[in-house]
PDB file of C-alpha atoms in Angstrom:
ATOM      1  CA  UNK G   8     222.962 117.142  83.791  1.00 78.00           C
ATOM      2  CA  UNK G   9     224.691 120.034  85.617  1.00 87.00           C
ATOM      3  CA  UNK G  10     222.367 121.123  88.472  1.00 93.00           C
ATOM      4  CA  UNK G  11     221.422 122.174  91.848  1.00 96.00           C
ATOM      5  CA  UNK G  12     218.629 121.818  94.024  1.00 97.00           C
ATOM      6  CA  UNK G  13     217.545 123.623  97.370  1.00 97.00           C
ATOM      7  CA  UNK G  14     214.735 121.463  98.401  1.00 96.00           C
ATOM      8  CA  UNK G  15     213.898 124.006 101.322  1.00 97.00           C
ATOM      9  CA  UNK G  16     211.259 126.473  99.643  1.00 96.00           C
ATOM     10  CA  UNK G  17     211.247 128.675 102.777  1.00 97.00           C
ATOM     11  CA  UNK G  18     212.038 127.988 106.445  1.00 98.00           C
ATOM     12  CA  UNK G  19     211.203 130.225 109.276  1.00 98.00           C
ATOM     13  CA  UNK G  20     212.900 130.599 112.908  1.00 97.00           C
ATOM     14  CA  UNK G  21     212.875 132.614 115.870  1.00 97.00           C
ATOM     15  CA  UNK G  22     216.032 134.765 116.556  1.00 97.00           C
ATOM     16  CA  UNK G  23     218.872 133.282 117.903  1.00 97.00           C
ATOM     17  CA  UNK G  24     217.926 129.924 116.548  1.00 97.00           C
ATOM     18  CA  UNK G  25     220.419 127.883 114.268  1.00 97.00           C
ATOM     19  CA  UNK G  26     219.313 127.247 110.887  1.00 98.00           C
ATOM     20  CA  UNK G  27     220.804 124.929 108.002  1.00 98.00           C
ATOM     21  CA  UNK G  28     220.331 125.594 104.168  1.00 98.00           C
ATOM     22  CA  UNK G  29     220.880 122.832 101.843  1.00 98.00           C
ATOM     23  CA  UNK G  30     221.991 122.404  98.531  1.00 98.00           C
ATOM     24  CA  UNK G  31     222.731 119.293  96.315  1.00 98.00           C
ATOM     25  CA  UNK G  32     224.047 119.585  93.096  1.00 97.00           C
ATOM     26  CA  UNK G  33     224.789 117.088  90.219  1.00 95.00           C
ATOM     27  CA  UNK G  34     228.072 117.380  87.777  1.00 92.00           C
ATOM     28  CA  UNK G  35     229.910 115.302  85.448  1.00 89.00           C
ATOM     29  CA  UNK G  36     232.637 117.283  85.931  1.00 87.00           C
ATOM     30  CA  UNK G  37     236.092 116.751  88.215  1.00 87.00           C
ATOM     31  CA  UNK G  38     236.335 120.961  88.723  1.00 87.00           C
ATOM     32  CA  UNK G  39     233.987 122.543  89.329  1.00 90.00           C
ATOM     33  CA  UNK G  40     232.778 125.465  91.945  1.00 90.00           C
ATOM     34  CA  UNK G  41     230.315 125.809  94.403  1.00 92.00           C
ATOM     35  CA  UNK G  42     228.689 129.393  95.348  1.00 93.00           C
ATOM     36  CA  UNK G  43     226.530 130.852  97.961  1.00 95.00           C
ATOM     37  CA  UNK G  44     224.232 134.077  97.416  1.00 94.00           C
ATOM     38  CA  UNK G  45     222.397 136.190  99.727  1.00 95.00           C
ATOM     39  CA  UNK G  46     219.423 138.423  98.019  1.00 95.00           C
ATOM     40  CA  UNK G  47     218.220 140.694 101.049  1.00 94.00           C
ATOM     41  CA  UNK G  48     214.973 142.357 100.309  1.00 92.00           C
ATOM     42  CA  UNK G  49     216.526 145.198  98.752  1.00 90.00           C
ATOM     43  CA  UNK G  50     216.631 142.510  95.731  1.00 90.00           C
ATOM     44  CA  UNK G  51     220.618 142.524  95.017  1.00 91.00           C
ATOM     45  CA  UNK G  52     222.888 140.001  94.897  1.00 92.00           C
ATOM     46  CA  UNK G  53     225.323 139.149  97.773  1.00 90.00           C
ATOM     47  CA  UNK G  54     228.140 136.829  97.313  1.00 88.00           C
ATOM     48  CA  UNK G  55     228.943 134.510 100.145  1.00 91.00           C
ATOM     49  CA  UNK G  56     231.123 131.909  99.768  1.00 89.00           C
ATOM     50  CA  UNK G  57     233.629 130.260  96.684  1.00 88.00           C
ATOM     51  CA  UNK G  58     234.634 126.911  97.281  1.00 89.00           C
ATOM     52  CA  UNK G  59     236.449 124.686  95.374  1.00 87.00           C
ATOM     53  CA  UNK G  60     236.114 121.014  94.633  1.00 89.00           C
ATOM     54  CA  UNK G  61     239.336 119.796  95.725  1.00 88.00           C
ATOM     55  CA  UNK G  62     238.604 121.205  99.116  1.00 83.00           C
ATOM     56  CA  UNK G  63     236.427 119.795 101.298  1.00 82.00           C
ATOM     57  CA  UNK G  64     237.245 121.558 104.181  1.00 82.00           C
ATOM     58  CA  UNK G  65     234.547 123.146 106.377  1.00 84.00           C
ATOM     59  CA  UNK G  66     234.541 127.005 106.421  1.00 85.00           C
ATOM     60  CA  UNK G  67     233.631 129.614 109.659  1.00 85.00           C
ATOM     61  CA  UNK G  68     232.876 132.990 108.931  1.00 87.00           C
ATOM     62  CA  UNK G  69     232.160 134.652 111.849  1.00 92.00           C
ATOM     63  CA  UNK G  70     228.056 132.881 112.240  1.00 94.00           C
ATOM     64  CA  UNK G  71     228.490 131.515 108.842  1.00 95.00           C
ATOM     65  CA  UNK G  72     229.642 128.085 107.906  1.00 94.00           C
ATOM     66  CA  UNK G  73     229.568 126.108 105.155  1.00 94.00           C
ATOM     67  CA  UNK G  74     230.215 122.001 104.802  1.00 94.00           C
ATOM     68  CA  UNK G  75     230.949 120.741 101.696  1.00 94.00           C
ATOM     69  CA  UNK G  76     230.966 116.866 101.105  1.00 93.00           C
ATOM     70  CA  UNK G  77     231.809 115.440  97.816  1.00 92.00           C
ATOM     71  CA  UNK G  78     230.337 112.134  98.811  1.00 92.00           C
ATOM     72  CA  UNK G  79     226.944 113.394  99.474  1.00 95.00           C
ATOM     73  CA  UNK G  80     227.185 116.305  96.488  1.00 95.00           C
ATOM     74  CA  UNK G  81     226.045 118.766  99.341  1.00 96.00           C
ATOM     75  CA  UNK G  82     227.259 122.299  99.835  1.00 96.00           C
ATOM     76  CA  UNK G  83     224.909 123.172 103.685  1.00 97.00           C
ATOM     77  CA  UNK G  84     225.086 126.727 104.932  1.00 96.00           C
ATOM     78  CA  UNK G  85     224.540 126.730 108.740  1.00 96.00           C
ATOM     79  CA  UNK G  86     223.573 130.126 110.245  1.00 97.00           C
ATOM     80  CA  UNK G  87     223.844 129.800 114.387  1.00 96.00           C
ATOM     81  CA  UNK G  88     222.217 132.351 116.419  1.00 97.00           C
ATOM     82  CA  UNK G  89     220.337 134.078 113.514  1.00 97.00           C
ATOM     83  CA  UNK G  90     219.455 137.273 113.268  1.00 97.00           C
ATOM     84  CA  UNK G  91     216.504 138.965 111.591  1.00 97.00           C
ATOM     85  CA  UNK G  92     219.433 141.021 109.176  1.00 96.00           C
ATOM     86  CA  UNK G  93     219.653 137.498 108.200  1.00 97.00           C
ATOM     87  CA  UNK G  94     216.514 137.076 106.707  1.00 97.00           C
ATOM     88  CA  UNK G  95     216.274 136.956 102.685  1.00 97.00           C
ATOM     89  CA  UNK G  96     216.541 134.382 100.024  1.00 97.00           C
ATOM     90  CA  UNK G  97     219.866 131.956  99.550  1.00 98.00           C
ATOM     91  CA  UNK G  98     221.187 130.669  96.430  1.00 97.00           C
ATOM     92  CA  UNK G  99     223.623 127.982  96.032  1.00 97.00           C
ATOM     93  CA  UNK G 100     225.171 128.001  92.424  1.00 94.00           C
ATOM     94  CA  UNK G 101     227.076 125.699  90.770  1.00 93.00           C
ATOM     95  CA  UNK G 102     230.338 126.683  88.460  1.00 88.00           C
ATOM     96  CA  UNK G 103     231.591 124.665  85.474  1.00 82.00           C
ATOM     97  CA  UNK G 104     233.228 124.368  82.394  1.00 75.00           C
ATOM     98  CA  UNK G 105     230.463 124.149  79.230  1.00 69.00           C
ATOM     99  CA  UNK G 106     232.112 123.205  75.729  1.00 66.00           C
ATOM    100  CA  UNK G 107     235.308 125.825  76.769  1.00 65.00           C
ATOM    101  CA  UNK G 108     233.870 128.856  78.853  1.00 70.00           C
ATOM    102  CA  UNK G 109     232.370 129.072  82.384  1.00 74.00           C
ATOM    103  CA  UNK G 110     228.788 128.454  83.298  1.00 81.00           C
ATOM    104  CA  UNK G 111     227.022 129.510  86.315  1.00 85.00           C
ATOM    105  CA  UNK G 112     223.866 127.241  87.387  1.00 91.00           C
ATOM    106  CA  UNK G 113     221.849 128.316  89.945  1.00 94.00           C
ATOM    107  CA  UNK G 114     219.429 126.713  92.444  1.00 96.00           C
ATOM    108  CA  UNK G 115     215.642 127.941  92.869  1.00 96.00           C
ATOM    109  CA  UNK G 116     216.712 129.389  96.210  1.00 96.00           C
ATOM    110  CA  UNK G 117     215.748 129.479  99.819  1.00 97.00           C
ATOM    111  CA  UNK G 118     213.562 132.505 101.748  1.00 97.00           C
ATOM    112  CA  UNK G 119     214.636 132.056 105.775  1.00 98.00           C
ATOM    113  CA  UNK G 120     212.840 134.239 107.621  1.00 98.00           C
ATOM    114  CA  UNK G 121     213.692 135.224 110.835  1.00 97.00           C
ATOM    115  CA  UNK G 122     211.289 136.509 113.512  1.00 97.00           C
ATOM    116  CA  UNK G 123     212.270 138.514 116.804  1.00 95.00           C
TER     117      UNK G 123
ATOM    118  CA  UNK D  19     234.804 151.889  93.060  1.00 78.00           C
ATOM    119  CA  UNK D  20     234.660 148.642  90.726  1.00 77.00           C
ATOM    120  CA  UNK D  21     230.942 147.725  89.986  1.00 91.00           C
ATOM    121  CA  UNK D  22     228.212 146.694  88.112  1.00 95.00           C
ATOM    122  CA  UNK D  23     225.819 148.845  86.410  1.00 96.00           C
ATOM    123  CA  UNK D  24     222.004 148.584  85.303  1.00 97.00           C
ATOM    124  CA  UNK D  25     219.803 151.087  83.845  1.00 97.00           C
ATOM    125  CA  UNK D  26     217.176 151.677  84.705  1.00 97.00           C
ATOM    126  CA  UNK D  27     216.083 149.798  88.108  1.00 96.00           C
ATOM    127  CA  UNK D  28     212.926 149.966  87.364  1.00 97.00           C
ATOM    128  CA  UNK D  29     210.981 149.759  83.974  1.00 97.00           C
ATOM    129  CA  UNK D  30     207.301 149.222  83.130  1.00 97.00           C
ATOM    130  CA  UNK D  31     206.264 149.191  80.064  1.00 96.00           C
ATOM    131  CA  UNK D  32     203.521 147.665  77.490  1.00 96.00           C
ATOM    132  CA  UNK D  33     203.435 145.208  75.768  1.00 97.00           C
ATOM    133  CA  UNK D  34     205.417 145.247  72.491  1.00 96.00           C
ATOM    134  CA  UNK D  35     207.010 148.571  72.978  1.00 97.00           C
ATOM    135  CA  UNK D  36     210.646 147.930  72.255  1.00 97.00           C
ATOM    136  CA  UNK D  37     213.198 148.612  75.311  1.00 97.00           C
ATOM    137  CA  UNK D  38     217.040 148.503  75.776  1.00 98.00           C
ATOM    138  CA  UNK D  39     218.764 147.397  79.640  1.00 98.00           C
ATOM    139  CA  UNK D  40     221.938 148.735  79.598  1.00 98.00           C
ATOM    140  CA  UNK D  41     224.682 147.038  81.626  1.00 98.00           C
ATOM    141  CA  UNK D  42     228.351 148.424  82.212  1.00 97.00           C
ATOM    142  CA  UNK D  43     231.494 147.185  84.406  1.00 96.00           C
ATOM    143  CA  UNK D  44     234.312 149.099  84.977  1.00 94.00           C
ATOM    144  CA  UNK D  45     236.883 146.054  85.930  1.00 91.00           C
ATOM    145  CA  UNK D  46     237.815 145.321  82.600  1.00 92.00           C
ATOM    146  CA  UNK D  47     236.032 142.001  82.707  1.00 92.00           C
ATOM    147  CA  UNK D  48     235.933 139.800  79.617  1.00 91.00           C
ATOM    148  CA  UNK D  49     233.227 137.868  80.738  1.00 91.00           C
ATOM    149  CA  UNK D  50     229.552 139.311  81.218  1.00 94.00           C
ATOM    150  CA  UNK D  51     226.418 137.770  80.919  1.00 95.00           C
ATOM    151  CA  UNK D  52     222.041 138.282  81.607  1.00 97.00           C
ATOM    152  CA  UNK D  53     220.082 136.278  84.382  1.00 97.00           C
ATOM    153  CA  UNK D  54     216.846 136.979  84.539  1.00 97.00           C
ATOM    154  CA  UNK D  55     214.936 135.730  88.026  1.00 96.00           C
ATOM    155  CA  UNK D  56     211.880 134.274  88.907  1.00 95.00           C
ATOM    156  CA  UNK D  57     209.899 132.671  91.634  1.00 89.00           C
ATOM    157  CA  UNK D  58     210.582 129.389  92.320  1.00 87.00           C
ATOM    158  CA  UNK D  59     212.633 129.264  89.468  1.00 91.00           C
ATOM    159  CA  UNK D  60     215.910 131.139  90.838  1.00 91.00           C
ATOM    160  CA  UNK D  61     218.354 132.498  88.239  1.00 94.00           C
ATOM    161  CA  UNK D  62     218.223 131.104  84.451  1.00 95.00           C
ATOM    162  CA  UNK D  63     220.761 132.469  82.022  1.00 93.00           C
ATOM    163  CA  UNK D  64     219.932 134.611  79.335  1.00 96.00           C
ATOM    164  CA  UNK D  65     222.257 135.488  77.029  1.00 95.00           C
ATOM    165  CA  UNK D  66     226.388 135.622  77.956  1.00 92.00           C
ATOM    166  CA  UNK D  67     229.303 137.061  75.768  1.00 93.00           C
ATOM    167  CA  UNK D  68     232.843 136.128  76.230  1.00 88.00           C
ATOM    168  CA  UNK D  69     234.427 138.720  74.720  1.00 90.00           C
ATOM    169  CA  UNK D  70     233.768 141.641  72.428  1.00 94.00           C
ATOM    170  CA  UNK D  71     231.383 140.336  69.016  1.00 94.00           C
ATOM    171  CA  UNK D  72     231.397 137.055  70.885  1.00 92.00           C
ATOM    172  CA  UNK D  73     227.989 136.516  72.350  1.00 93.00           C
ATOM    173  CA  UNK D  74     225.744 133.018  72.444  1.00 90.00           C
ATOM    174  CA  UNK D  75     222.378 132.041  73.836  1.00 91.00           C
ATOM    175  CA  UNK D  76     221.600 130.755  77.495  1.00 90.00           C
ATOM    176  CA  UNK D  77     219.057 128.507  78.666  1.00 90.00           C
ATOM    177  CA  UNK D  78     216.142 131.120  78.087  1.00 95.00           C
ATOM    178  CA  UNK D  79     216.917 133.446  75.022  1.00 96.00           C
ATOM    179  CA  UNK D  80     213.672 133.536  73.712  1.00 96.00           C
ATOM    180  CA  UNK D  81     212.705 136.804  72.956  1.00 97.00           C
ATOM    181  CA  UNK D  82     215.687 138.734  73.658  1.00 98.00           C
ATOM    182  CA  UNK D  83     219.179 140.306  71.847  1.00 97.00           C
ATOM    183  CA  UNK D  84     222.057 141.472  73.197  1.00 97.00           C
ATOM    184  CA  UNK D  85     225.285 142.983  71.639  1.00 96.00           C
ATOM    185  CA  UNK D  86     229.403 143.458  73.028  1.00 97.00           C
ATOM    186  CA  UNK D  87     230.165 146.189  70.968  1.00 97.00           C
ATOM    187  CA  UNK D  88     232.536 147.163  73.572  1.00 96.00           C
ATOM    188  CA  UNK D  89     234.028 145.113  76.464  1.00 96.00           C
ATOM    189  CA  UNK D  90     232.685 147.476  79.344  1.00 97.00           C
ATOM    190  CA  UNK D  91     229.163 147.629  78.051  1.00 98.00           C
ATOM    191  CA  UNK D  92     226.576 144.702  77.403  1.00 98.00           C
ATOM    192  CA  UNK D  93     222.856 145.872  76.817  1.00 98.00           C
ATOM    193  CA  UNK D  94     219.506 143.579  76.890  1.00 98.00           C
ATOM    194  CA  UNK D  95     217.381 144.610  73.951  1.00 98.00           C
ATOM    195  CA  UNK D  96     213.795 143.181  73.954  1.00 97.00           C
ATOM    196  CA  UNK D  97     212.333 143.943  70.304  1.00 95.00           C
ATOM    197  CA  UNK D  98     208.809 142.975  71.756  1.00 97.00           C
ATOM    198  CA  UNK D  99     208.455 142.940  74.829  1.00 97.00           C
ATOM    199  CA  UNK D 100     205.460 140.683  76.361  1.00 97.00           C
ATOM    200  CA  UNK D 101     203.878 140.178  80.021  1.00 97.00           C
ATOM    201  CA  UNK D 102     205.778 136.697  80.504  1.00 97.00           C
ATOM    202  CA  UNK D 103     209.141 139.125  80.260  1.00 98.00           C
ATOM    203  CA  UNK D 104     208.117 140.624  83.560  1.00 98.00           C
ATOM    204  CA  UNK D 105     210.969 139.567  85.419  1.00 97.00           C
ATOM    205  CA  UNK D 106     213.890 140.467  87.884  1.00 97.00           C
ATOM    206  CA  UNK D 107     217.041 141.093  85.397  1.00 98.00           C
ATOM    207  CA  UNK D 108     220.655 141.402  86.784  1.00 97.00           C
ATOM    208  CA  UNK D 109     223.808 141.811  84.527  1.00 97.00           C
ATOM    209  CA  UNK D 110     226.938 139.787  85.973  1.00 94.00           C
ATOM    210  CA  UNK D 111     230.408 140.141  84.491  1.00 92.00           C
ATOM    211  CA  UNK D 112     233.724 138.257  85.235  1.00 88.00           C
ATOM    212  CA  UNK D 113     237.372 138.566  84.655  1.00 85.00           C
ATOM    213  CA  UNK D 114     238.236 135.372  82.534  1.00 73.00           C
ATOM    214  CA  UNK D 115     235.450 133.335  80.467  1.00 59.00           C
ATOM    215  CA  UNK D 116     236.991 130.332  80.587  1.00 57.00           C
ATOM    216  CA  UNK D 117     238.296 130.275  84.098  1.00 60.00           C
ATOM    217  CA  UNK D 118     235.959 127.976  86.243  1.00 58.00           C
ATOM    218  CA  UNK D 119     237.341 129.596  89.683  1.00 60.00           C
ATOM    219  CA  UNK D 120     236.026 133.011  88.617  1.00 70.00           C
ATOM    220  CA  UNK D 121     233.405 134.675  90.641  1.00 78.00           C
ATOM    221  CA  UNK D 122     230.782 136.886  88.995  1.00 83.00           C
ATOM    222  CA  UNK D 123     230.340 140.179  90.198  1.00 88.00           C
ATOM    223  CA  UNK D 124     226.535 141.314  90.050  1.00 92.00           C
ATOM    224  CA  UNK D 125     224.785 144.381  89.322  1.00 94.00           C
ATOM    225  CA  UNK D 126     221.881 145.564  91.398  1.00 95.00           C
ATOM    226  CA  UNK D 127     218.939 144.008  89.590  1.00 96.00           C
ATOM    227  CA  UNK D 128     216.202 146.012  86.935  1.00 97.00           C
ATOM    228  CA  UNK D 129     212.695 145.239  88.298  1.00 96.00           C
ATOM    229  CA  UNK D 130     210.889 144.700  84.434  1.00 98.00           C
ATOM    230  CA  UNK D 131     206.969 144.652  84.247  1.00 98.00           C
ATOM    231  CA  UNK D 132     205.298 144.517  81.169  1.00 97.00           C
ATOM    232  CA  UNK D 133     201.678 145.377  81.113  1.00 97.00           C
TER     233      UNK D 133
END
């Protein structure tokens, strides 16, 4: 089966703390694409991160970074020195190919909260 | 400005009074498709349409209808609505349906609570 799974419900930090999101996710399939979401309190949708399944490579963005290892079927998202901007829920999604279109699966999410 | 639209953003209603989401992209996308969210359970497919009169069920149609009458616009119907609808809905749309590397763009969300 095709899915993902945050384990973390919710995790909560002080600012300035480092923080680590995970995700595992199951597939069947060789290409595929991994996703990060950010849902601030406002409620929208934020997209993060596209990466790839031939590339493992790890990826900065500015506190952001993301570590993708085929050999463990994890996508982390590491947050260093959060802030409390940073707080909201994250979802890691998973991107295949279902009987000849594109399907988006998506994991149940995890609420960081950060406290001054 | 290339976006997403939902109407309305917020909706309550009772129960088994029929209501239409609308949903409309201006990128030209052939790809759009209905999430609806819900705690603890995170985003579950709806409906999605890959083109215009080409629509097929998610993992959690029950209950709902959709059409792609035209490629920019892709409204939720619920015939009946009913209190387990109450729900977080968001409307996503992408360029190519069969094109795994896409990324789907989201609207803002329409905050549903039937009473």
């Amino acid at each position: 089966a095709q899915k993902v799974t945050q384990a973390q419900t919710e995790i909560s930090v002080v600012e300035k703390e480092d923080v680590t999101l995970d995700c595992v996710y199951e597939t069947r399939d060789t290409t595929y694409y991994l996703f990060w979401y950010k849902q601030p309190p406002s409620g929208e949708l934020v997209f993060l991160i596209r990466r790839n399944s031939f590339d493992e490579q790890n990826e900065i963005s500015g506190r952001y970074s993301w570590n993708f290892q085929k050999s463990t079927s994890s996508f982390n998202f590491t947050i260093t020195a959060s802030q409390v901007v940073d707080s909201a829920v994250y979802f890691c999604a998973l991107r295949f190919m279902n009987t000849g279109f594109q399907k988006l699966v998506f994991g149940t999410g995890t609420r960081l909260l950060v406290s001054p | 400005e290339a976006q997403v639209t939902q109407n309305p953003r917020y909706l309550i209603t009772v129960t088994g009074k029929k209501l239409t989401v609308t949903c409309s992209q201006n990128m030209n996308h052939e790809y759009m498709s209905w999430y609806r969210q819900d705690p603890g359970l995170g985003l579950r497919q709806i409906y999605y349409s890959m083109n215009v009169e080409v629509t097929d069920k998610g993992d959690v149609p029950e209950g709902y209808k959709v059409s792609r009458k035209e490629k920019r616009n892709f409204p939720l119907i619920l015939e009946s609505p009913s209190p387990n609808q109450t729900s977080l809905y968001f409307c996503a749309s992408s360029l190519d349906s069969g094109d795994v590397q896409e990324t789907q763009y989201f609207g803002p969300g329409t905050r549903l609570l039937v009473l």
